[in-house]
CSV table of C-alpha atoms in Angstrom, one decimal:
chain,number,residue,atom,x,y,z
A,1,UNK,CA,-26.4,-22.4,-19.1
A,2,UNK,CA,-26.3,-18.8,-18.4
A,3,UNK,CA,-27.9,-17.4,-15.3
A,4,UNK,CA,-28.6,-13.8,-14.3
A,5,UNK,CA,-26.1,-12.6,-12.0
A,6,UNK,CA,-27.7,-11.3,-8.8
A,7,UNK,CA,-27.4,-7.6,-8.3
A,8,UNK,CA,-27.5,-5.4,-5.1
A,9,UNK,CA,-29.4,-2.2,-5.1
A,10,UNK,CA,-28.9,0.7,-2.7
A,11,UNK,CA,-30.5,4.1,-2.4
A,12,UNK,CA,-27.8,6.8,-2.0
A,13,UNK,CA,-28.6,10.3,-0.7
A,14,UNK,CA,-26.0,13.1,-1.4
A,15,UNK,CA,-26.1,16.8,-1.4
A,16,UNK,CA,-26.6,16.5,-5.2
A,17,UNK,CA,-29.9,14.4,-4.9
A,18,UNK,CA,-30.8,10.8,-4.6
A,19,UNK,CA,-29.3,8.2,-6.7
A,20,UNK,CA,-29.6,4.4,-7.2
A,21,UNK,CA,-26.4,2.4,-6.9
A,22,UNK,CA,-26.4,-1.2,-8.5
A,23,UNK,CA,-23.6,-3.5,-7.9
A,24,UNK,CA,-23.4,-6.6,-10.1
A,25,UNK,CA,-21.0,-9.6,-10.7
A,26,UNK,CA,-18.7,-9.4,-13.8
A,27,UNK,CA,-19.8,-12.7,-15.0
A,28,UNK,CA,-23.0,-13.8,-16.5
A,29,UNK,CA,-25.4,-11.6,-18.6
A,30,UNK,CA,-24.2,-8.0,-18.5
A,31,UNK,CA,-25.8,-6.1,-21.3
A,32,UNK,CA,-27.3,-3.4,-18.9
A,33,UNK,CA,-25.4,-0.4,-20.1
A,34,UNK,CA,-25.4,-1.4,-23.9
A,35,UNK,CA,-29.1,-2.2,-24.0
A,36,UNK,CA,-30.2,1.0,-22.1
A,37,UNK,CA,-28.2,3.1,-24.6
A,38,UNK,CA,-30.3,1.2,-27.4
A,39,UNK,CA,-33.7,2.1,-26.0
A,40,UNK,CA,-33.1,4.9,-23.6
A,41,UNK,CA,-34.4,7.7,-26.1
A,42,UNK,CA,-37.7,5.9,-26.8
A,43,UNK,CA,-38.5,3.9,-23.6
A,44,UNK,CA,-38.5,5.2,-20.1
A,45,UNK,CA,-35.5,3.8,-18.4
A,46,UNK,CA,-33.8,5.5,-15.3
A,47,UNK,CA,-31.0,7.6,-16.7
A,48,UNK,CA,-27.6,5.7,-16.4
A,49,UNK,CA,-25.1,8.4,-14.8
A,50,UNK,CA,-22.1,6.3,-14.5
A,51,UNK,CA,-20.8,2.7,-15.2
A,52,UNK,CA,-17.6,1.2,-14.3
A,53,UNK,CA,-15.8,-2.1,-13.6
A,54,UNK,CA,-14.0,-2.4,-10.3
A,55,UNK,CA,-12.1,-5.7,-9.7
A,56,UNK,CA,-14.8,-8.4,-10.1
A,57,UNK,CA,-17.9,-6.3,-10.0
A,58,UNK,CA,-19.7,-3.7,-12.2
A,59,UNK,CA,-21.0,-0.5,-10.7
A,60,UNK,CA,-23.8,1.4,-12.1
A,61,UNK,CA,-25.4,4.7,-10.7
A,62,UNK,CA,-28.7,5.8,-11.9
A,63,UNK,CA,-31.1,8.8,-11.4
A,64,UNK,CA,-33.4,7.7,-8.6
A,65,UNK,CA,-37.0,7.4,-9.6
A,66,UNK,CA,-39.5,8.0,-6.9
A,67,UNK,CA,-42.2,5.5,-7.4
A,68,UNK,CA,-43.5,1.9,-6.7
A,69,UNK,CA,-43.2,-1.3,-8.8
A,70,UNK,CA,-46.0,-2.0,-11.1
A,71,UNK,CA,-46.4,-5.3,-9.4
A,72,UNK,CA,-47.1,-3.5,-6.2
A,73,UNK,CA,-49.4,-1.3,-7.9
A,74,UNK,CA,-51.4,-4.2,-9.4
A,75,UNK,CA,-51.7,-5.8,-5.9
A,76,UNK,CA,-53.0,-2.6,-4.3
A,77,UNK,CA,-55.5,-1.9,-7.2
A,78,UNK,CA,-56.5,-5.5,-7.8
A,79,UNK,CA,-56.0,-5.0,-11.5
A,80,UNK,CA,-53.5,-3.6,-14.1
A,81,UNK,CA,-55.0,-0.3,-15.2
A,82,UNK,CA,-55.4,0.2,-18.8
A,83,UNK,CA,-53.2,3.2,-19.1
A,84,UNK,CA,-50.4,1.4,-17.3
A,85,UNK,CA,-51.0,-1.8,-19.6
A,86,UNK,CA,-50.9,0.5,-22.8
A,87,UNK,CA,-47.6,1.9,-21.7
A,88,UNK,CA,-46.1,-1.6,-21.2
A,89,UNK,CA,-47.3,-2.7,-24.6
A,90,UNK,CA,-45.9,0.4,-26.3
A,91,UNK,CA,-42.5,-0.2,-24.7
A,92,UNK,CA,-42.4,-3.8,-25.8
A,93,UNK,CA,-43.3,-2.9,-29.4
A,94,UNK,CA,-40.4,-0.2,-29.3
A,95,UNK,CA,-38.0,-2.8,-27.8
A,96,UNK,CA,-38.8,-5.6,-30.2
A,97,UNK,CA,-38.7,-3.4,-33.2
A,98,UNK,CA,-35.0,-2.3,-32.6
A,99,UNK,CA,-33.0,-2.9,-35.8
A,100,UNK,CA,-31.1,-6.1,-35.8
A,101,UNK,CA,-27.8,-4.2,-36.8
A,102,UNK,CA,-28.0,-2.2,-33.6
A,103,UNK,CA,-27.8,-5.3,-31.5
A,104,UNK,CA,-24.6,-6.9,-32.9
A,105,UNK,CA,-22.4,-5.4,-30.1
A,106,UNK,CA,-24.6,-7.0,-27.3
A,107,UNK,CA,-23.2,-10.1,-25.6
A,108,UNK,CA,-24.8,-13.0,-27.4
A,109,UNK,CA,-25.4,-16.6,-26.2
A,110,UNK,CA,-26.2,-19.8,-27.8
A,111,UNK,CA,-29.9,-20.1,-27.2
A,112,UNK,CA,-31.2,-23.7,-28.1
A,113,UNK,CA,-34.3,-24.1,-30.2
A,114,UNK,CA,-37.5,-23.4,-28.4
A,115,UNK,CA,-38.8,-26.9,-28.9
A,116,UNK,CA,-36.2,-28.4,-26.6
A,117,UNK,CA,-36.7,-25.9,-23.8
A,118,UNK,CA,-39.6,-27.7,-22.0
A,119,UNK,CA,-38.0,-31.1,-22.2
A,120,UNK,CA,-34.8,-29.5,-20.7
A,121,UNK,CA,-36.6,-27.6,-17.9
A,122,UNK,CA,-39.2,-30.1,-16.9
A,123,UNK,CA,-36.8,-32.9,-17.0
A,124,UNK,CA,-34.5,-31.3,-14.5
A,125,UNK,CA,-34.6,-33.0,-11.1
A,126,UNK,CA,-34.7,-29.7,-9.1
A,127,UNK,CA,-37.7,-28.5,-11.4
A,128,UNK,CA,-39.4,-31.8,-10.8
A,129,UNK,CA,-38.9,-31.6,-7.0
A,130,UNK,CA,-40.2,-28.0,-6.8
A,131,UNK,CA,-43.2,-28.5,-9.1
A,132,UNK,CA,-44.3,-31.7,-7.6
A,133,UNK,CA,-46.1,-34.6,-9.3
A,134,UNK,CA,-49.4,-33.0,-9.9
A,135,UNK,CA,-48.2,-29.7,-11.5
A,136,UNK,CA,-45.5,-31.4,-13.4
A,137,UNK,CA,-48.1,-33.7,-15.0
A,138,UNK,CA,-50.3,-30.7,-15.8
A,139,UNK,CA,-47.4,-28.7,-17.3
A,140,UNK,CA,-46.5,-31.8,-19.6
A,141,UNK,CA,-50.0,-32.1,-20.7
A,142,UNK,CA,-50.1,-28.5,-21.7
A,143,UNK,CA,-46.9,-28.6,-23.5
A,144,UNK,CA,-48.2,-31.6,-25.5
A,145,UNK,CA,-51.6,-30.0,-26.2
A,146,UNK,CA,-49.7,-26.7,-27.5
A,147,UNK,CA,-46.9,-28.5,-29.3
A,148,UNK,CA,-48.2,-27.3,-32.7
A,149,UNK,CA,-47.5,-23.7,-31.6
A,150,UNK,CA,-44.0,-24.2,-30.4
A,151,UNK,CA,-42.1,-24.0,-33.7
A,152,UNK,CA,-43.7,-20.7,-34.4
A,153,UNK,CA,-42.0,-19.3,-31.3
A,154,UNK,CA,-38.5,-19.9,-33.1
A,155,UNK,CA,-39.6,-17.9,-36.0
A,156,UNK,CA,-39.6,-14.5,-34.1
A,157,UNK,CA,-36.3,-13.1,-32.8
A,158,UNK,CA,-35.5,-9.5,-31.7
A,159,UNK,CA,-34.1,-7.5,-28.8
A,160,UNK,CA,-35.8,-8.6,-25.7
A,161,UNK,CA,-35.6,-7.3,-22.2
A,162,UNK,CA,-35.6,-10.9,-20.9
A,163,UNK,CA,-37.0,-10.2,-17.5
A,164,UNK,CA,-40.0,-8.2,-18.6
A,165,UNK,CA,-42.3,-8.6,-15.6
A,166,UNK,CA,-44.1,-6.1,-13.4
A,167,UNK,CA,-41.6,-6.3,-10.5
A,168,UNK,CA,-39.1,-4.8,-12.9
A,169,UNK,CA,-41.2,-1.8,-13.7
A,170,UNK,CA,-41.7,1.4,-11.8
A,171,UNK,CA,-44.8,3.7,-11.7
A,172,UNK,CA,-43.8,7.2,-10.8
A,173,UNK,CA,-46.1,10.0,-9.3
A,174,UNK,CA,-47.2,10.9,-12.8
A,175,UNK,CA,-48.3,7.2,-13.6
A,176,UNK,CA,-45.4,6.9,-16.0
A,177,UNK,CA,-43.9,3.3,-16.3
A,178,UNK,CA,-40.1,3.0,-16.2
A,179,UNK,CA,-38.3,-0.2,-17.2
A,180,UNK,CA,-35.3,-1.3,-14.9
A,181,UNK,CA,-33.0,-4.4,-14.6
A,182,UNK,CA,-31.7,-4.7,-18.2
A,183,UNK,CA,-28.7,-7.0,-17.6
A,184,UNK,CA,-30.1,-9.9,-19.2
A,185,UNK,CA,-31.4,-8.3,-22.4
A,186,UNK,CA,-30.1,-9.8,-25.5
A,187,UNK,CA,-31.4,-10.9,-29.1
A,188,UNK,CA,-33.8,-13.8,-28.2
A,189,UNK,CA,-37.4,-15.0,-28.5
A,190,UNK,CA,-39.6,-12.0,-28.9
A,191,UNK,CA,-42.6,-13.9,-27.2
A,192,UNK,CA,-40.3,-14.3,-24.1
A,193,UNK,CA,-41.2,-10.6,-22.9
A,194,UNK,CA,-45.0,-11.0,-23.0
A,195,UNK,CA,-44.8,-14.5,-21.7
A,196,UNK,CA,-43.0,-13.1,-18.7
A,197,UNK,CA,-45.4,-10.2,-18.2
A,198,UNK,CA,-48.5,-12.3,-18.3
A,199,UNK,CA,-47.3,-15.3,-16.4
A,200,UNK,CA,-49.0,-14.0,-13.2
A,201,UNK,CA,-52.6,-14.7,-14.4
A,202,UNK,CA,-54.0,-13.3,-11.2
A,203,UNK,CA,-52.9,-9.8,-12.1
A,204,UNK,CA,-54.9,-9.7,-15.3
A,205,UNK,CA,-58.6,-10.2,-16.1
């Protein structure tokens, strides 16, 4: 099982302007630079100015984007504005239509069939302890009720961001949405991205 390597972020002020420094471990999912190169001309991503590996860490320097997270914006406004939602949908469409041959140099991982995911996760003792008996029972009922849809998920694969949630999207002063944290992107289940985005049902009508 591959886990996202936690990354540290710092704002750096210099006489050349403000930059974002991101430091991540060398192990785990590290498709950040490669994925941004694939979509950077068609999706708003903070320009990656420098990428280097030092000892056991990867260092990324980006142009700093002034703004707030889409998650914070939704919480402040009480809803996700239609214009912002349209930008997210457009970006998802662009990401997911990336030609297969363009993704061959991304680090790939052995993703098990989707039909076994729920059994693997919901059967894990740590997950069971965190969810509690009531929520776990409701989740298992939901999975059983929707079992007929699960095979269809395996039929749709594409480039995905893989952490496509409002907290990883920045809204700048012109209400443009920027997409950050691409380290876990890879070729996976297309529906994972909208599933991540809409998982916080209180954010949406």
